[in-house]
Coordinates of C-alpha atoms in Angstrom, one line a residue:
X1 CA -10.1 18.0 8.5
X2 CA -7.0 17.6 11.1
X3 CA -3.5 17.4 10.0
X4 CA -1.4 14.7 11.9
X5 CA 2.3 14.1 11.3
X6 CA 4.1 10.7 11.6
X7 CA 7.7 9.8 10.4
X8 CA 7.6 7.2 7.7
X9 CA 9.9 6.0 4.9
X10 CA 9.8 7.0 1.3
X11 CA 12.0 8.1 -1.5
X12 CA 12.9 10.2 -4.6
X13 CA 15.1 12.2 -6.3
X14 CA 15.2 15.2 -3.7
X15 CA 15.2 14.6 0.0
X16 CA 12.6 13.0 2.0
X17 CA 10.9 11.4 5.2
X18 CA 7.3 11.1 5.2
X19 CA 4.3 12.6 6.7
X20 CA 0.6 11.8 6.8
X21 CA -2.5 13.8 6.5
X22 CA -5.3 12.3 8.6
X23 CA -8.9 13.3 8.1
X24 CA -11.7 13.5 10.3
X25 CA -12.7 9.9 9.6
X26 CA -9.3 8.6 10.6
X27 CA -8.1 7.7 6.9
X28 CA -4.3 8.6 6.4
X29 CA -2.7 9.8 3.2
X30 CA 1.2 10.1 2.8
X31 CA 2.5 13.1 1.0
X32 CA 5.9 14.3 -0.2
X33 CA 7.4 17.1 -2.2
X34 CA 10.5 16.8 -4.1
X35 CA 12.4 18.9 -6.7
X36 CA 16.2 18.8 -7.4
X37 CA 18.6 21.7 -7.6
X38 CA 17.6 25.1 -8.5
X39 CA 13.9 24.7 -8.2
X40 CA 13.8 23.9 -4.5
X41 CA 14.2 26.7 -1.7
X42 CA 14.1 26.7 2.0
X43 CA 10.7 28.5 1.9
X44 CA 8.9 25.9 -0.5
X45 CA 10.3 22.7 1.4
X46 CA 9.3 24.4 4.8
X47 CA 5.8 25.3 3.6
X48 CA 5.1 21.6 2.3
X49 CA 6.3 20.3 5.8
X50 CA 4.3 22.9 7.5
X51 CA 1.2 22.0 5.5
X52 CA 1.5 18.4 6.5
X53 CA 3.5 17.1 4.0
X54 CA 7.3 16.2 3.7
X55 CA 9.3 19.0 2.1
X56 CA 12.8 18.2 0.6
X57 CA 15.7 20.2 -0.4
X58 CA 18.0 19.4 -3.3
X59 CA 21.6 19.5 -2.0
X60 CA 23.5 18.5 -5.1
X61 CA 25.0 21.7 -6.8
X62 CA 25.1 23.7 -3.6
X63 CA 28.3 24.4 -1.7
X64 CA 28.7 22.8 1.9
X65 CA 28.2 26.3 3.2
X66 CA 25.1 26.7 1.1
X67 CA 23.6 23.2 2.5
X68 CA 24.3 24.3 6.0
X69 CA 22.7 27.6 5.7
X70 CA 19.8 26.2 3.7
X71 CA 19.1 23.6 6.5
X72 CA 19.5 26.0 9.2
X73 CA 16.9 28.3 7.6
X74 CA 14.3 25.4 7.0
X75 CA 14.7 24.8 10.8
X76 CA 14.0 28.2 11.5
X77 CA 10.7 28.0 9.2
X78 CA 9.5 24.8 10.5
X79 CA 9.7 22.2 13.2
X80 CA 8.4 19.5 11.2
X81 CA 10.5 16.7 9.5
X82 CA 12.1 17.5 6.1
X83 CA 14.5 15.8 3.7
X84 CA 17.7 16.6 1.9
X85 CA 18.3 15.1 -1.3
X86 CA 21.5 13.7 -3.0
X87 CA 22.0 12.9 -6.8
X88 CA 24.5 10.1 -6.3
X89 CA 25.7 10.3 -9.9
X90 CA 27.6 13.5 -9.0
X91 CA 30.1 11.4 -7.1
X92 CA 30.4 14.3 -4.6
X93 CA 31.6 13.0 -1.3
X94 CA 31.7 16.3 0.2
X95 CA 28.0 16.9 -0.5
X96 CA 27.2 13.5 1.2
X97 CA 29.2 14.2 4.3
X98 CA 27.5 17.5 4.7
X99 CA 24.1 16.4 4.0
X100 CA 24.5 13.5 6.7
X101 CA 26.1 16.3 9.1
X102 CA 22.8 18.1 9.1
X103 CA 20.9 14.9 10.3
X104 CA 17.8 15.4 8.3
X105 CA 14.8 13.1 9.2
X106 CA 15.0 11.9 5.5
X107 CA 17.9 11.4 3.3
X108 CA 16.9 11.1 -0.1
X109 CA 18.9 9.6 -3.0
X110 CA 18.5 9.1 -6.7
X111 CA 20.2 8.5 -9.9
X112 CA 23.4 6.4 -9.0
X113 CA 25.8 5.0 -11.6
X114 CA 26.0 1.4 -11.7
X115 CA 29.5 1.2 -9.9
X116 CA 28.2 2.8 -6.9
X117 CA 27.6 1.0 -3.6
X118 CA 24.1 2.0 -2.4
X119 CA 24.6 -0.1 0.8
X120 CA 27.6 1.9 2.0
X121 CA 25.7 5.4 1.6
X122 CA 22.4 4.2 3.2
X123 CA 24.2 2.7 6.0
X124 CA 25.8 6.1 6.7
X125 CA 22.5 7.8 6.3
X126 CA 21.0 5.3 9.1
X127 CA 24.1 5.7 11.3
X128 CA 22.9 9.6 11.7
X129 CA 19.3 8.6 12.3
X130 CA 18.0 9.4 8.9
X131 CA 15.3 7.3 7.1
X132 CA 16.5 6.5 3.6
X133 CA 14.3 7.2 0.6
X134 CA 15.5 6.3 -3.0
X135 CA 13.9 7.2 -6.2
X136 CA 13.9 4.7 -9.1
X137 CA 12.5 4.7 -12.7
X138 CA 13.0 1.0 -13.3
X139 CA 12.0 -2.1 -11.5
X140 CA 15.6 -3.4 -11.2
X141 CA 16.8 -0.1 -10.0
X142 CA 13.9 -0.3 -7.1
X143 CA 15.0 -3.8 -6.3
X144 CA 18.6 -2.9 -6.0
X145 CA 17.7 0.1 -3.7
X146 CA 15.5 -2.2 -1.6
X147 CA 18.2 -4.8 -1.2
X148 CA 20.8 -2.3 -0.2
X149 CA 18.6 -1.0 2.6
X150 CA 16.3 1.8 1.5
X151 CA 13.4 2.3 3.9
X152 CA 11.1 3.7 1.2
X153 CA 11.1 3.5 -2.5
X154 CA 9.9 6.2 -4.8
X155 CA 8.5 4.7 -8.2
X156 CA 8.8 7.5 -10.7
X157 CA 7.1 7.3 -14.0
X158 CA 7.8 9.1 -17.2
X159 CA 5.0 11.5 -17.0
X160 CA 6.8 13.4 -14.2
X161 CA 8.8 16.7 -15.1
X162 CA 12.6 16.9 -14.8
X163 CA 14.8 13.8 -15.1
X164 CA 12.8 10.6 -15.8
X165 CA 12.8 7.0 -17.2
X166 CA 10.5 5.8 -19.9
X167 CA 8.3 3.4 -17.9
X168 CA 4.9 4.9 -17.2
X169 CA 3.6 5.7 -13.5
X170 CA 0.5 3.4 -14.1
X171 CA 2.8 0.3 -14.8
X172 CA 5.9 1.0 -12.7
X173 CA 4.0 1.4 -9.3
X174 CA 2.3 -1.9 -9.0
X175 CA 5.5 -3.7 -10.3
X176 CA 7.5 -2.0 -7.6
X177 CA 5.1 -2.5 -5.0
X178 CA 5.0 -6.1 -5.6
X179 CA 8.9 -6.5 -6.0
X180 CA 10.0 -4.7 -2.8
X181 CA 7.1 -5.6 -0.2
X182 CA 6.7 -5.1 2.3
X183 CA 8.7 -1.7 2.2
X184 CA 6.5 1.2 1.5
X185 CA 6.4 2.8 -2.1
X186 CA 5.6 6.2 -3.0
X187 CA 4.3 7.0 -6.5
X188 CA 5.7 9.8 -8.7
X189 CA 5.1 11.2 -12.0
X190 CA 1.8 12.8 -13.3
X191 CA 0.2 13.2 -10.1
X192 CA -1.3 16.7 -9.4
X193 CA -4.7 16.3 -7.7
X194 CA -6.7 14.1 -5.5
X195 CA -7.5 11.7 -8.2
X196 CA -4.0 10.9 -8.6
X197 CA -3.5 10.3 -5.0
X198 CA -6.4 7.8 -4.8
X199 CA -5.2 6.1 -8.1
X200 CA -1.7 5.7 -6.5
X201 CA -3.3 4.1 -3.2
X202 CA -5.3 1.9 -5.5
X203 CA -1.9 0.7 -7.3
X204 CA -0.6 -0.2 -3.9
X205 CA 1.4 2.7 -3.0
X206 CA 1.6 4.1 0.5
X207 CA 1.5 7.7 -0.7
X208 CA 2.8 10.0 -3.4
X209 CA 5.7 12.5 -4.2
X210 CA 4.8 15.6 -6.2
X211 CA 7.0 17.8 -7.9
X212 CA 5.4 19.8 -10.9
X213 CA 2.4 20.6 -9.0
X214 CA 4.2 22.6 -6.2
X215 CA 6.1 24.6 -8.8
X216 CA 2.8 26.4 -9.2
X217 CA 2.8 27.7 -5.7
X218 CA 3.7 31.1 -4.4
X219 CA 6.6 29.5 -2.5
X220 CA 8.2 28.1 -5.4
X221 CA 11.4 30.0 -6.5
X222 CA 10.5 30.3 -10.0
X223 CA 10.0 33.5 -12.3
X224 CA 6.2 34.2 -12.6
X225 CA 6.7 33.7 -16.4
X226 CA 7.8 30.2 -15.8
X227 CA 4.9 29.5 -13.4
X228 CA 2.5 30.9 -16.1
X229 CA 4.1 28.5 -18.7
X230 CA 3.0 25.6 -16.4
X231 CA -0.7 27.0 -16.3
X232 CA -0.9 27.3 -19.8
X233 CA 0.3 24.1 -20.6
X234 CA -2.1 21.1 -21.6
X235 CA 0.4 18.6 -20.9
X236 CA 0.8 17.4 -24.5
X237 CA 3.5 19.9 -25.1
X238 CA 6.4 18.3 -23.2
X239 CA 9.0 16.1 -24.6
X240 CA 11.6 13.6 -23.4
X241 CA 14.8 14.8 -24.5
X242 CA 18.7 15.1 -23.8
X243 CA 19.0 18.9 -25.0
X244 CA 18.9 20.5 -21.4
X245 CA 21.7 18.2 -20.3
X246 CA 23.6 18.8 -23.4
X247 CA 23.4 22.5 -22.6
X248 CA 24.7 22.1 -19.0
X249 CA 27.2 19.4 -20.0
X250 CA 26.2 17.2 -17.3
X251 CA 24.7 13.9 -18.5
X252 CA 22.5 11.9 -15.9
X253 CA 22.7 8.0 -16.1
X254 CA 19.9 6.6 -17.8
X255 CA 17.5 9.4 -17.7
X256 CA 15.7 11.9 -20.1
X257 CA 14.6 15.2 -19.3
X258 CA 10.9 16.0 -19.4
X259 CA 10.9 19.5 -20.8
X260 CA 8.4 22.1 -22.3
X261 CA 8.5 22.0 -25.9
X262 CA 9.3 25.8 -26.2
X263 CA 11.2 27.7 -28.9
X264 CA 14.6 26.7 -27.4
X265 CA 13.8 23.0 -27.6
X266 CA 12.0 23.2 -31.0
X267 CA 15.2 24.9 -32.4
X268 CA 17.6 22.1 -31.4
X269 CA 15.7 19.0 -31.6
X270 CA 17.3 16.8 -34.2
X271 CA 20.4 18.9 -34.0
X272 CA 21.7 17.7 -30.9
X273 CA 25.2 17.2 -32.4
X274 CA 25.3 21.2 -32.9
X275 CA 24.3 21.6 -29.3
X276 CA 27.4 19.5 -28.3
X277 CA 29.4 21.7 -30.9
X278 CA 28.2 25.1 -29.6
X279 CA 27.5 24.3 -25.9
X280 CA 29.5 27.3 -24.3
X281 CA 27.6 29.8 -26.5
X282 CA 24.1 28.1 -26.1
X283 CA 24.8 27.6 -22.3
X284 CA 25.7 31.4 -21.9
X285 CA 22.4 32.5 -23.9
X286 CA 20.4 30.2 -21.9
X287 CA 21.6 31.6 -18.6
X288 CA 20.8 35.1 -19.7
X289 CA 17.2 34.0 -20.7
X290 CA 16.8 32.3 -17.4
X291 CA 17.8 35.6 -15.4
X292 CA 15.6 37.6 -17.7
X293 CA 12.5 35.1 -17.2
X294 CA 12.4 34.4 -20.9
X295 CA 10.2 31.2 -20.9
X296 CA 10.9 30.4 -24.5
X297 CA 14.5 30.4 -24.5
X298 CA 15.5 28.5 -21.5
X299 CA 14.7 24.8 -20.6
X300 CA 11.7 24.4 -18.3
X301 CA 11.5 20.9 -16.8
X302 CA 7.8 20.1 -15.8
X303 CA 5.6 17.0 -16.2
X304 CA 2.6 16.1 -18.2
X305 CA 0.5 16.8 -15.1
X306 CA 0.9 20.4 -16.1
X307 CA -2.4 19.7 -18.0
X308 CA -4.2 19.4 -14.7
X309 CA -2.7 22.6 -13.1
X310 CA -4.7 25.7 -13.7
X311 CA -4.1 27.8 -10.5
X312 CA -1.2 29.2 -8.4
X313 CA -2.0 27.9 -4.9
X314 CA -0.4 28.0 -1.5
X315 CA 1.4 24.7 -0.7
X316 CA -0.4 24.2 2.7
X317 CA -3.9 24.8 1.0
X318 CA -2.9 22.6 -1.8
X319 CA -2.2 19.7 0.4
X320 CA -5.5 20.3 2.2
X321 CA -7.2 20.1 -1.0
X322 CA -5.5 17.3 -2.7
X323 CA -6.5 15.0 0.6
X324 CA -9.9 16.1 0.6
X325 CA -10.4 15.4 -3.1
X326 CA -8.7 11.8 -2.4
X327 CA -11.0 11.2 0.3
X328 CA -14.0 12.2 -1.6
X329 CA -13.1 9.6 -4.5
X330 CA -12.1 6.8 -1.9
X331 CA -15.1 7.0 0.2
X332 CA -17.6 8.4 -2.4
X333 CA -17.4 7.4 -6.1
X334 CA -15.4 4.1 -5.5
X335 CA -17.7 2.4 -2.8
X336 CA -20.6 2.8 -5.2
X337 CA -19.0 1.0 -7.9
X338 CA -19.1 -2.2 -5.9
X339 CA -22.4 -1.6 -4.5
X340 CA -21.6 -0.2 -1.4
X341 CA -23.1 3.1 0.1
X342 CA -21.1 6.1 -0.1
X343 CA -19.5 7.5 3.3
X344 CA -20.0 11.2 4.4

């Protein structure tokens, strides 16, 4: 299997551009990795790009100096395209300016408020030569972004980890594909292996964007205890909740946080009003728990696809395996269902 990179358009909550993995038979499968804020690092983003995918780095929550330093570090680690991601609801013009000044191959945007002009920010990204990827959790959000000039739309289902909407990937992806055609769509949410990639392609997506699966890699900047929680999860032990955002004091527009149902979440579920009341104390305790690697006392945002993850695997190896698995499904099992011979 050979890896060939092409730049294409796509979108999600972290930064993006797009890469394709091409196998020996010539089939091309598009790949991306995206996580917001603290879960991304220069090492993990570069590792995904080096492996044939498109790595992204969350910029929101970082200072301009940190964004510049992180971008420079990624460029030291890879010559491949990568993306920078901006959470628009932060209304942080300095972050937008700093990200665009880095001239990433892909400028990824997500979670705007209703009053923000997507066309303006997308045009600015195009002016610096970036492709625009935008993540949407609803059909109307995807159409809004497409009409504003996004090059690629990421349709993110509620199975995903972190901040999501309430529509499932299986329903949302074909809706968005039909509504924004001929723009390419990436499927996100609940995808962790080659079967998920093959299913996304069957739904009309041009590729996939993965988050949770890449948290269980050596390159991901998570405490080992947090990675072990992902491996131990069967996917049924996550909830959609606002508790993590109540603790941080930052409410995302129209989003829930898909979070592991640990001791912290169980303690405060149904008592959200008390979280608001006691937020400073709880936030301090959570910060201490995170620093100590206490997986039970800090919010861990990962998706239902944790139930498909049972190994810590290098990012490059992971990409190759997922593509190989998808190729086997698409050329082996599926042709036989319509009476065609499987291809080698």
